[in-house]
CSV table of C-alpha atoms and ligand atoms in Angstrom, one decimal:
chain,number,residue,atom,x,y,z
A,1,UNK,CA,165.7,47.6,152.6
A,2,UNK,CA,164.4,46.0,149.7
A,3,UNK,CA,161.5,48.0,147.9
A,4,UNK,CA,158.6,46.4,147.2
A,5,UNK,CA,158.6,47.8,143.1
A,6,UNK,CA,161.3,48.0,141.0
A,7,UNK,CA,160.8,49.8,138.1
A,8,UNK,CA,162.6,49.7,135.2
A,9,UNK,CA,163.4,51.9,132.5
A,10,UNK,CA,165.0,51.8,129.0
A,11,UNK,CA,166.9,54.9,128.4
A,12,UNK,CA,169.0,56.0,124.9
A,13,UNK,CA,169.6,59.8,124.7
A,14,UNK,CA,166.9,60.8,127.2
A,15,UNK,CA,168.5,62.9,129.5
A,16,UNK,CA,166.4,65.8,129.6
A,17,UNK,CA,163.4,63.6,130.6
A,18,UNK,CA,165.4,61.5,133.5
A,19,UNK,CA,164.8,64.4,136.1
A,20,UNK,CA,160.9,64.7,135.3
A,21,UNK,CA,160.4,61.3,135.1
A,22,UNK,CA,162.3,60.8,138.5
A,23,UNK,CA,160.2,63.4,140.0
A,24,UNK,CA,156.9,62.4,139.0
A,25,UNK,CA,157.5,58.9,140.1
A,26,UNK,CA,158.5,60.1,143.6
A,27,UNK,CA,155.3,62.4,144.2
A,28,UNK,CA,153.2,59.6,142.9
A,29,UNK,CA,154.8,56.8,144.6
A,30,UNK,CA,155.1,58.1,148.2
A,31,UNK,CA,152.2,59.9,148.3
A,32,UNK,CA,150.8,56.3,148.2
A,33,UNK,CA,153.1,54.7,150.2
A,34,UNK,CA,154.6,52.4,147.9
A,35,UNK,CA,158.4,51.4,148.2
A,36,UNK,CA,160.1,51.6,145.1
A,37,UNK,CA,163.1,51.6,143.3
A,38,UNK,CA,164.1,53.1,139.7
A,39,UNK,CA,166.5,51.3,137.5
A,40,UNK,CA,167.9,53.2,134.3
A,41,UNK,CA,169.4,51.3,131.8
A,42,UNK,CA,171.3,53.3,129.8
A,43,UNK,CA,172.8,52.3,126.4
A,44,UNK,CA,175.8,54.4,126.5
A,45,UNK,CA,174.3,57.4,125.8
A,46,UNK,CA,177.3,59.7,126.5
A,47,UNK,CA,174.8,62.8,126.9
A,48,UNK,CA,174.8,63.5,130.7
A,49,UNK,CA,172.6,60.7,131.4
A,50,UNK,CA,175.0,58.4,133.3
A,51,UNK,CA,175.9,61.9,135.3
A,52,UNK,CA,172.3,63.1,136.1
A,53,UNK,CA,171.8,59.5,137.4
A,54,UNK,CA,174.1,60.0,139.7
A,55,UNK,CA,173.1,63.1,140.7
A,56,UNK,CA,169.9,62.1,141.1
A,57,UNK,CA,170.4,59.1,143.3
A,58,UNK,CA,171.7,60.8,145.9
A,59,UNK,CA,168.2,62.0,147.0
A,60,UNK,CA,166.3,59.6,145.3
A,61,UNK,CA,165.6,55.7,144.9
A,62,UNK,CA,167.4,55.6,141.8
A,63,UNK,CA,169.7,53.2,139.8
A,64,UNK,CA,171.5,53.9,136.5
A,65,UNK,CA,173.0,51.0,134.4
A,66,UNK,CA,175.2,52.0,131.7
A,67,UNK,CA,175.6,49.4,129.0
A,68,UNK,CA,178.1,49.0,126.6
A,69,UNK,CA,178.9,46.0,125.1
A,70,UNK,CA,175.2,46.0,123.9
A,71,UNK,CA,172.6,47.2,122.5
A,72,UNK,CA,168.6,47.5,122.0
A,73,UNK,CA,165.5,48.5,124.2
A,74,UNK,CA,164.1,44.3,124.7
A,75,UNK,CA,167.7,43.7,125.8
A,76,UNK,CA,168.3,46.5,128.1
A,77,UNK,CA,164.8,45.9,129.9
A,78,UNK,CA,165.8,42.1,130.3
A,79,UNK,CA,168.9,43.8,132.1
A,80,UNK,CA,166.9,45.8,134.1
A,81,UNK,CA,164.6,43.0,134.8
A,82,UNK,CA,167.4,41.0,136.1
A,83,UNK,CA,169.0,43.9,138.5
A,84,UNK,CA,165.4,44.3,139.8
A,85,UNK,CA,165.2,43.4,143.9
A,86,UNK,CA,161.1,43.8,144.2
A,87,UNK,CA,158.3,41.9,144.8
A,88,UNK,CA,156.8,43.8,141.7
A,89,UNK,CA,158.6,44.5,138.3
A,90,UNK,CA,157.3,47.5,136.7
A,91,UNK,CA,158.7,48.7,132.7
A,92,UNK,CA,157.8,52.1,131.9
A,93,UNK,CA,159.4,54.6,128.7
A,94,UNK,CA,161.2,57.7,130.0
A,95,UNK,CA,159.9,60.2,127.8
A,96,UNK,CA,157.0,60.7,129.7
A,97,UNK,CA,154.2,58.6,127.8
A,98,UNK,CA,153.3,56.7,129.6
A,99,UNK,CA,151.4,58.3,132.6
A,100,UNK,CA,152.9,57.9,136.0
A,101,UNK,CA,149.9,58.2,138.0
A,102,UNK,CA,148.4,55.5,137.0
A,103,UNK,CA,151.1,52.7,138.6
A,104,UNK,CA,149.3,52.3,141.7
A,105,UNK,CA,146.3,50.7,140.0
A,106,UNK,CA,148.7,48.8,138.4
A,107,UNK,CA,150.3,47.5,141.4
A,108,UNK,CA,146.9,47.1,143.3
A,109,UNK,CA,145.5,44.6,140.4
A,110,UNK,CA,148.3,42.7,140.8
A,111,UNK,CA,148.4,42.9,144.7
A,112,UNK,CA,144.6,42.5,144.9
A,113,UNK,CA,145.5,38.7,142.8
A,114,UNK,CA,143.2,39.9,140.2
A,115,UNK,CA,145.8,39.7,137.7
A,116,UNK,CA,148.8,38.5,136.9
A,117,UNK,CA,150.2,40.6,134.5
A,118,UNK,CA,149.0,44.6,133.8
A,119,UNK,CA,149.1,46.8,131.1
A,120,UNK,CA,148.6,50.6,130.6
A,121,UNK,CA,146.7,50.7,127.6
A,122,UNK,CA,145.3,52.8,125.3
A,123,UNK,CA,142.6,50.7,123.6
A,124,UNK,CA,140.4,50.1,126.4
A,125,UNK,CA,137.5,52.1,127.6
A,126,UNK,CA,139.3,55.5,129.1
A,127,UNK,CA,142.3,55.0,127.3
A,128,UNK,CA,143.5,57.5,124.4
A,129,UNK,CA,146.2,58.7,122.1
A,130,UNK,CA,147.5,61.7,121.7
A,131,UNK,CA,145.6,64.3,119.7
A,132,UNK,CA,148.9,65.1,117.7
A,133,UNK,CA,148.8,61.1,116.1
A,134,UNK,CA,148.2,61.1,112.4
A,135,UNK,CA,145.5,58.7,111.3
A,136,UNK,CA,148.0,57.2,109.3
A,137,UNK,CA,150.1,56.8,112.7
A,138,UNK,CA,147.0,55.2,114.3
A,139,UNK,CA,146.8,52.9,111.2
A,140,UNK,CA,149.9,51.5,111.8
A,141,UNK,CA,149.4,51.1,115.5
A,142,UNK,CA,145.9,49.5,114.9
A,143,UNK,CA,147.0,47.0,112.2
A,144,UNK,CA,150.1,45.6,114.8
A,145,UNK,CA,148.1,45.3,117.5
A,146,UNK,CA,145.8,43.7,115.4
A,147,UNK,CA,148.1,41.2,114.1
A,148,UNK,CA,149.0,40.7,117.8
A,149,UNK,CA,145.6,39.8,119.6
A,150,UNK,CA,145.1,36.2,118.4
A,151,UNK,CA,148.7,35.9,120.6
A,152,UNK,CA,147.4,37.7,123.6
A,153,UNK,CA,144.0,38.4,125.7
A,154,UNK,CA,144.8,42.1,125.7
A,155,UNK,CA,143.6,44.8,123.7
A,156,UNK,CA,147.1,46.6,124.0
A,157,UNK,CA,149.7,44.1,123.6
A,158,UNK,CA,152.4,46.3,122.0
A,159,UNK,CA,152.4,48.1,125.2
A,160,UNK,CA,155.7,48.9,126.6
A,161,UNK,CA,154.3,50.1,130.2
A,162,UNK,CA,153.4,46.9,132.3
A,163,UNK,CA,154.2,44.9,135.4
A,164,UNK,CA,153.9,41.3,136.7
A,165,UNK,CA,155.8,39.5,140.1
A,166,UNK,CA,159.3,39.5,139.5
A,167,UNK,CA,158.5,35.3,140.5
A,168,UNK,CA,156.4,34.7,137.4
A,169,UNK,CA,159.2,36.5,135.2
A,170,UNK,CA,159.9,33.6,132.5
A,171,UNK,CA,163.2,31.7,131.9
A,172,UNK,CA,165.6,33.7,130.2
A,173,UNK,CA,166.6,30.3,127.7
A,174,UNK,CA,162.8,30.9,126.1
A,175,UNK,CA,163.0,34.5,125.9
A,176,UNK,CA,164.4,35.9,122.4
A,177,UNK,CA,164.2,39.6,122.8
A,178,UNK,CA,164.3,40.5,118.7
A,179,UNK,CA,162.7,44.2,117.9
A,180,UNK,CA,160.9,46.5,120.6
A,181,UNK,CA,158.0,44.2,121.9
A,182,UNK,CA,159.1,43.0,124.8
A,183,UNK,CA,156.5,42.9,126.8
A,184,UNK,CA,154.4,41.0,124.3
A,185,UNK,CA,157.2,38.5,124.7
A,186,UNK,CA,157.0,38.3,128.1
A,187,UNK,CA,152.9,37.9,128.0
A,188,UNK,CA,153.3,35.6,125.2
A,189,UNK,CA,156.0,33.2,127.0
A,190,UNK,CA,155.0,34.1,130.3
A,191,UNK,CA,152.6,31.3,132.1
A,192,UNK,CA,150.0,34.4,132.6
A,193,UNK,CA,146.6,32.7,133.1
A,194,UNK,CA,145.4,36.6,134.3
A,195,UNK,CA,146.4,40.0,132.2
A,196,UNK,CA,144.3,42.9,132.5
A,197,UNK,CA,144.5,46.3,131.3
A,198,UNK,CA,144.7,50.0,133.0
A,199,UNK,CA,143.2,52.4,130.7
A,200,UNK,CA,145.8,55.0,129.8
A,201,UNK,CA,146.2,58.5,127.8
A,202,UNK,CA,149.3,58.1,126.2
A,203,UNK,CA,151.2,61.5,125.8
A,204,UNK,CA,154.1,62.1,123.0
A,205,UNK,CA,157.1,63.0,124.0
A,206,UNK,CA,157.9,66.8,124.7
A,207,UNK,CA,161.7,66.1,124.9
A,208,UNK,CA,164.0,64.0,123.2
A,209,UNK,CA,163.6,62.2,120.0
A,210,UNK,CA,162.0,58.6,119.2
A,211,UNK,CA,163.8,55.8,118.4
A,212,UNK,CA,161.1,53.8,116.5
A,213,UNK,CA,162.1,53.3,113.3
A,214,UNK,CA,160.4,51.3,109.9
A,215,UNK,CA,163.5,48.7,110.7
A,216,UNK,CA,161.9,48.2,113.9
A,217,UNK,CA,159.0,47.3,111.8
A,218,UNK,CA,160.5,44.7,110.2
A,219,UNK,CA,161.8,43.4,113.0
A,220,UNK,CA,158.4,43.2,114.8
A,221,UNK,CA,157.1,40.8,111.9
A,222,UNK,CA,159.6,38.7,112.2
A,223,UNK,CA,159.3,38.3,115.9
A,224,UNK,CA,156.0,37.7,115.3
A,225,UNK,CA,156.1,35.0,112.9
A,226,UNK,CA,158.0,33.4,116.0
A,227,UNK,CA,155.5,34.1,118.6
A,228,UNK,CA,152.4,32.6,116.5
A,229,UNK,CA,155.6,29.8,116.0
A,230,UNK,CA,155.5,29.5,119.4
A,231,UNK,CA,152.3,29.5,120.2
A,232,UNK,CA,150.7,27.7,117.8
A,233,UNK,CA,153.4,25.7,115.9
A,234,UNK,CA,151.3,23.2,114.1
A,235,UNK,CA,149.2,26.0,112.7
A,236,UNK,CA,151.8,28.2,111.9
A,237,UNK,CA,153.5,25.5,109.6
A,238,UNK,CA,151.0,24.5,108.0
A,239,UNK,CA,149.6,27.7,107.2
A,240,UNK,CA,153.0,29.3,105.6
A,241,UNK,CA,153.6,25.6,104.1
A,242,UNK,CA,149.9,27.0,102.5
A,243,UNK,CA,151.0,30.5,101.5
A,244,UNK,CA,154.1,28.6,99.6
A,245,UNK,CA,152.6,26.4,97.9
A,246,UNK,CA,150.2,28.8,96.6
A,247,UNK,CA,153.2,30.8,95.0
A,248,UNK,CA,154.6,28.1,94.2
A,249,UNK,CA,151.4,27.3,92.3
A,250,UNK,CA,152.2,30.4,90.5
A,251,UNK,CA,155.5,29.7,89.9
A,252,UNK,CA,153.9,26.6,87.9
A,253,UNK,CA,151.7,28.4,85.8
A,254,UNK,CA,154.1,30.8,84.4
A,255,UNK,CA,156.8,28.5,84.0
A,256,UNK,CA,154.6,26.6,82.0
A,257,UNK,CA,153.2,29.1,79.9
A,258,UNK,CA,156.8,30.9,79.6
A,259,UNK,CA,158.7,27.4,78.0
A,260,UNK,CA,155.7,26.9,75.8
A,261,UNK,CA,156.1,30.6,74.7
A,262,UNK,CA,159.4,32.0,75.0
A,263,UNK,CA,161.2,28.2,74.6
A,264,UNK,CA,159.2,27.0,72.1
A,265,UNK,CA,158.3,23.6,74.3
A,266,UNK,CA,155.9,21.3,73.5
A,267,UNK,CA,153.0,21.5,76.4
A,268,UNK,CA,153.9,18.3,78.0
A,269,UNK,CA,157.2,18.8,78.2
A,270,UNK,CA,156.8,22.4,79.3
A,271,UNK,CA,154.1,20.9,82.3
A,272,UNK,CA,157.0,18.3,83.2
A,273,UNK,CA,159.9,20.8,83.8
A,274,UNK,CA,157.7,23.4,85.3
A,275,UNK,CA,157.1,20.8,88.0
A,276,UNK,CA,160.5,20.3,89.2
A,277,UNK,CA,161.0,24.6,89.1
A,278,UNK,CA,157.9,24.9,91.3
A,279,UNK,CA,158.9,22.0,93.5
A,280,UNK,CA,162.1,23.4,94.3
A,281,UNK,CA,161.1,27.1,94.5
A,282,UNK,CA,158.9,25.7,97.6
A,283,UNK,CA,161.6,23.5,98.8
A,284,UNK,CA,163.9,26.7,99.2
A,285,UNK,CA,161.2,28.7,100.7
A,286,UNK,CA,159.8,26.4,103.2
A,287,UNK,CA,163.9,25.7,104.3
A,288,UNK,CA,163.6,29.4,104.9
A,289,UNK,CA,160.7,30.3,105.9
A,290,UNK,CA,158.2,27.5,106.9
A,291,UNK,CA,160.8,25.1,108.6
A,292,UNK,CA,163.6,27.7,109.6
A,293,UNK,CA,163.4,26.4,113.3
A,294,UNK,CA,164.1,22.8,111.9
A,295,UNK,CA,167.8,20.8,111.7
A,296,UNK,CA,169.6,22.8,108.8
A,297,UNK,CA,170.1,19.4,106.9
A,298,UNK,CA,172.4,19.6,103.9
A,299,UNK,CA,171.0,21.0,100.6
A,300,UNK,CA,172.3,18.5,98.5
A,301,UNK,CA,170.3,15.9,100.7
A,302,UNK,CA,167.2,17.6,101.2
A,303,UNK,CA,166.4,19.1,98.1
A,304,UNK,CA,166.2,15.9,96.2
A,305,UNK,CA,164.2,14.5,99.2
A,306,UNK,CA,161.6,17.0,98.5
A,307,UNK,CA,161.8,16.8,94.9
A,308,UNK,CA,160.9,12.8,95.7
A,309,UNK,CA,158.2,13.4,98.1
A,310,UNK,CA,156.7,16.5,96.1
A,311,UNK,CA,156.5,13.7,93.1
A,312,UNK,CA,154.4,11.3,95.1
A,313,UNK,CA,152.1,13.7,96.2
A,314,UNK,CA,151.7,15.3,92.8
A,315,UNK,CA,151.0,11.6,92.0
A,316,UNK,CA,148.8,11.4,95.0
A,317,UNK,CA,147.0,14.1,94.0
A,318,UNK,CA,146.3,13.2,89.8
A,319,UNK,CA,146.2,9.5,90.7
A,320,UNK,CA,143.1,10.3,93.0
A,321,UNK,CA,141.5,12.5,90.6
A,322,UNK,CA,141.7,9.6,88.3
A,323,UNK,CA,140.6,7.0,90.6
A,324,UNK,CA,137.2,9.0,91.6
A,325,UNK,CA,136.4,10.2,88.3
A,326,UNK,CA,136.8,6.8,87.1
A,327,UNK,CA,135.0,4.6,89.5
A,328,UNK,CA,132.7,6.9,91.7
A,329,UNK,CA,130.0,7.8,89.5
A,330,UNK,CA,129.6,11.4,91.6
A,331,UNK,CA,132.6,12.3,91.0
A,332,UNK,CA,132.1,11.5,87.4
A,333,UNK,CA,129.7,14.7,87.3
A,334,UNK,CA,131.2,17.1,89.5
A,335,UNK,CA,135.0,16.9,88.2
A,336,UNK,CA,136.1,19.8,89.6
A,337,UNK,CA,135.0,18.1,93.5
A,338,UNK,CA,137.6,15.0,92.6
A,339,UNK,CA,140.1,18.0,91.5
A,340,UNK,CA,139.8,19.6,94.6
A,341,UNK,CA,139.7,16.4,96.7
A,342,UNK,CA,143.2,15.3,94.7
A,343,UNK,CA,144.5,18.8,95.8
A,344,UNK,CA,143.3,18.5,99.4
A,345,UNK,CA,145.4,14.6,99.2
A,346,UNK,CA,148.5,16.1,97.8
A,347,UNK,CA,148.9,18.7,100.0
A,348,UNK,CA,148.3,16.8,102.6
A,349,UNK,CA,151.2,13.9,102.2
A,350,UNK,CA,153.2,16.7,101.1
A,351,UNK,CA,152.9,18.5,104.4
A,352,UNK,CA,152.9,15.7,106.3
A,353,UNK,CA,156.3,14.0,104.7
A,354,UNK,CA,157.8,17.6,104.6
A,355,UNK,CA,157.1,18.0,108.4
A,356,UNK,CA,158.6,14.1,109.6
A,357,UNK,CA,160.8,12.9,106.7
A,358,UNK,CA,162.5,15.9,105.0
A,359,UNK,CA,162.3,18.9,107.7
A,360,UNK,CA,163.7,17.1,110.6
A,361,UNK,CA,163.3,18.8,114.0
A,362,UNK,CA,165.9,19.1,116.7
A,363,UNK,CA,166.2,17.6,119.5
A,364,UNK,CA,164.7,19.3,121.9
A,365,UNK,CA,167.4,20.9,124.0
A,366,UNK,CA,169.2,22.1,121.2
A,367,UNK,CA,166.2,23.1,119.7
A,368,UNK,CA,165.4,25.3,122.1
A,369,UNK,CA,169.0,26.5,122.2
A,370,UNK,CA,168.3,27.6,118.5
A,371,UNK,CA,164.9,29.0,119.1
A,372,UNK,CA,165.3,31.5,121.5
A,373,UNK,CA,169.2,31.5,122.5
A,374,UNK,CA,170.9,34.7,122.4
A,375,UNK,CA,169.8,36.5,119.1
A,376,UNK,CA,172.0,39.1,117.7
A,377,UNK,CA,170.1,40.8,115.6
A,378,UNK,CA,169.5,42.8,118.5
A,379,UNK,CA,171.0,46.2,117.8
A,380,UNK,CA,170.5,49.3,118.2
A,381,UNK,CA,169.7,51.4,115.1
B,401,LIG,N1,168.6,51.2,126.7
B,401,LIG,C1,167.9,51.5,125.5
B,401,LIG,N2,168.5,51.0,124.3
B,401,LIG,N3,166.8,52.1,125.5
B,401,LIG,C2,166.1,52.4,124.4
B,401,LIG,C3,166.7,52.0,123.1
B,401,LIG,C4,167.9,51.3,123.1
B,401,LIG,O1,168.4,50.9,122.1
B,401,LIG,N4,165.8,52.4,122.2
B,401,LIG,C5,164.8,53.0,122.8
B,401,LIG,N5,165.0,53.0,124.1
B,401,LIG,C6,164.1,53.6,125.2
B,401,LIG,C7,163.8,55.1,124.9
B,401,LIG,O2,164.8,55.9,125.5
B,401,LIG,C8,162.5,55.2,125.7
B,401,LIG,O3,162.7,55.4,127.1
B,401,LIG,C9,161.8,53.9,125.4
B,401,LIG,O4,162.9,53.0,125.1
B,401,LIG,C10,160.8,53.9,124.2
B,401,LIG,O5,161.5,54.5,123.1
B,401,LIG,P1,160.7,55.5,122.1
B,401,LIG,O6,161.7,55.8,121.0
B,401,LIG,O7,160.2,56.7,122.9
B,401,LIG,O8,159.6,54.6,121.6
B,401,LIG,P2,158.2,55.0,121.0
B,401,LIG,O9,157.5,56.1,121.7
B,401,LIG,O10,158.2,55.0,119.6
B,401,LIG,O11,157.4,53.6,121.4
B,401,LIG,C11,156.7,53.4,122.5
B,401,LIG,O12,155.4,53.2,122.2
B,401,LIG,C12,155.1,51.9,121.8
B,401,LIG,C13,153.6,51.8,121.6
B,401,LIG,O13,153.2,52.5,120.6
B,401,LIG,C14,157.3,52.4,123.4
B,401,LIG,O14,156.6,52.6,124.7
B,401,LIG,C15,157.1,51.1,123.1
B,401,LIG,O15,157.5,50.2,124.1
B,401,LIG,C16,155.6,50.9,122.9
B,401,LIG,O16,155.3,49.6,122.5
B,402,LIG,MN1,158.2,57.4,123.1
């Protein structure tokens, strides 16, 4: 018979919390009449797990998935996601934080039709942390989540205990499962008009030993940078084609000040050469960072191209200044407006010839290949 909620956990090393966890679920489950499954999947832990699983599933609905030709928690619970037979999908930790008792609100919000997509969390009205977390620890947790909410209406998107229909799970070719947040991935790139939150005490592990690790950290960033990517892509360029041309601003000043000082140039020729050193420190940083999801075009090609466009709008951008100063009587007594309005020119034809003449997108299949095909950064550490 197929169970009604499948519920899957991520397991590495946890085999002293499989039997609790397995046991909880049960009293909690049928005492409410639910149908369930569990599905463990297990990243070759070689420590009894794949054993105990066994064990276990001879008196209990359970599953255990050994992997091991790969790694990582977001990949194993797309796994589990896929070997799921219920109505409802359900991913939980197995350390015990995250509270069984309170799935069957979980499944009644999303039975009930009020949502679409539910979250334990722990920043809603009811919800806590354990007393043991450092404030430095809740620091960290706050300022992720924080960077998170514009993505998400939740209040705990770096949740990793939630459940939606197993019909609304997104296609696997937009899913790029880099870091821990998975389920932020799937509420991001999920068509979920509906989330709502379960409050949620969130208990540290007794047993076992946490994988989370300052590379994880990292690794959140950059899946973030791709989410807000995602999400809002015209935004996202344009404000980290902002944030480098502001260094590169910098990169301007000192190179200017630096050949007049340490190279003995003459000012104008010093402001000349520092333009093409500030020009191409953005071209190489936008190629990595602003436009990374674009056609890699050939550097030999491209850089010049920038160089080209980057001249026009500096030209844009003095030419205008000269023009308003000269001929617009206003601007003739507030200078430093015309400046800003040559900068606010500039910027713009630079971001708007970077975007559709040097950057060029792919085509979209392939693009989307690139985006969020099969990333293998995803490893376990
Ligand atoms: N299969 C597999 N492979 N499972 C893994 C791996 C892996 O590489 N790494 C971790 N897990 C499993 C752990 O065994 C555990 O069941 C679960 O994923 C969470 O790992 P923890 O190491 O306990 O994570 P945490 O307590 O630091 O983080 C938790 O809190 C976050 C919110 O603060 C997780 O619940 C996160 O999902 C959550 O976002
Ligand atoms: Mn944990």
């Amino acid at each position: 018979m197929t169970p009604k909620l499948s519920i899957v956990v991520p397991t590495f090393r946890e085999v002293r919390n499989l039997e609790s966890l397995s046991l909880a679920l049960d009293t909690v489950l049928r005492k409410q009449g639910i149908e369930y499954e569990v599905i463990f999947v297990d990243d070759d832990s070689n420590d009894g797990s794949k054993e105990l699983g066994a064990q276990l599933a001879q008196h209990l609905p359970v599953r255990m998935i050994v992997r091991r030709n790969e790694k990582g928690l977001a990949t194993a619970v797309l796994h589990g996601l896929d070997a799921a037979r219920g109505e409802l999908v359900l991913v939980m930790d197995a350390d015990l934080s995250h509270p069984a008792d309170r799935i069957p609100e979980m499944v009644a919000k999303l039975e009930s039709g009020a949502h679409d997509f539910v979250l334990g969390s722990r920043y809603i009205a009811g919800g806590s942390l354990d007393a043991s977390w450092t404030w430095f620890r809740h620091l960290n947790s706050k300022i992720a989540t924080w960077l998170a909410l514009p993505l998400t209406r939740v209040r705990d998107p770096m949740s990793g205990f939630f459940a939606f229909r197993r019909a609304a799970m997104p296609e696997r070719r937009l899913l790029s499962p880099i870091g821990y947040k998975i389920g932020l991935e799937l509420l991001v790139k999920g068509e979920f008009k509906n989330p709502g939150e379960v409050a949620i005490h969130f208990a540290d592990r007794v047993r076992g030993e946490s994988k989370l690790s300052w590379k994880e950290q990292v690794h959140y960033l950059r899946h973030l940078r791709r989410l807000y990517q995602y999400r809002f892509p015209f935004l996202a360029e344009f404000v980290q084609f902002g944030v480098v041309g502001a260094s590169g601003f910098m990169v301007d000043l000192l190179l200017y000040l630096g050949l007049q000082s340490l190279a003995g140039a003459s000012h104008v020729t010093a402001r000349a050469l520092a333009f093409w050193g500030a020009a191409s420190w953005n071209w190489a940083w936008n190629r990595v960072l602003t436009f990374s999801l674009r056609r890699k075009t050939r550097k030999r090609i491209q850089w010049p191209a920038f160089l080209l466009t980057s001249l026009l709008g500096f030209a844009i951008n003095v030419g205008s200044y000269y023009v308003l100063t000269t001929y617009v009587p206003f601007f003739d007594t507030h200078k430093i407006l015309a400046l800003g309005v040559g900068v606010l020119l500039g910027f713009g034809f630079n971001f708007v010839t970077a975007r559709l003449l040097v950057f060029i997108p792919y085509q979209t299949e392939i693009m989307e290949e690139q985006r969020y095909g099969h990333n293998k950064n995803d490893r376990h550490i």
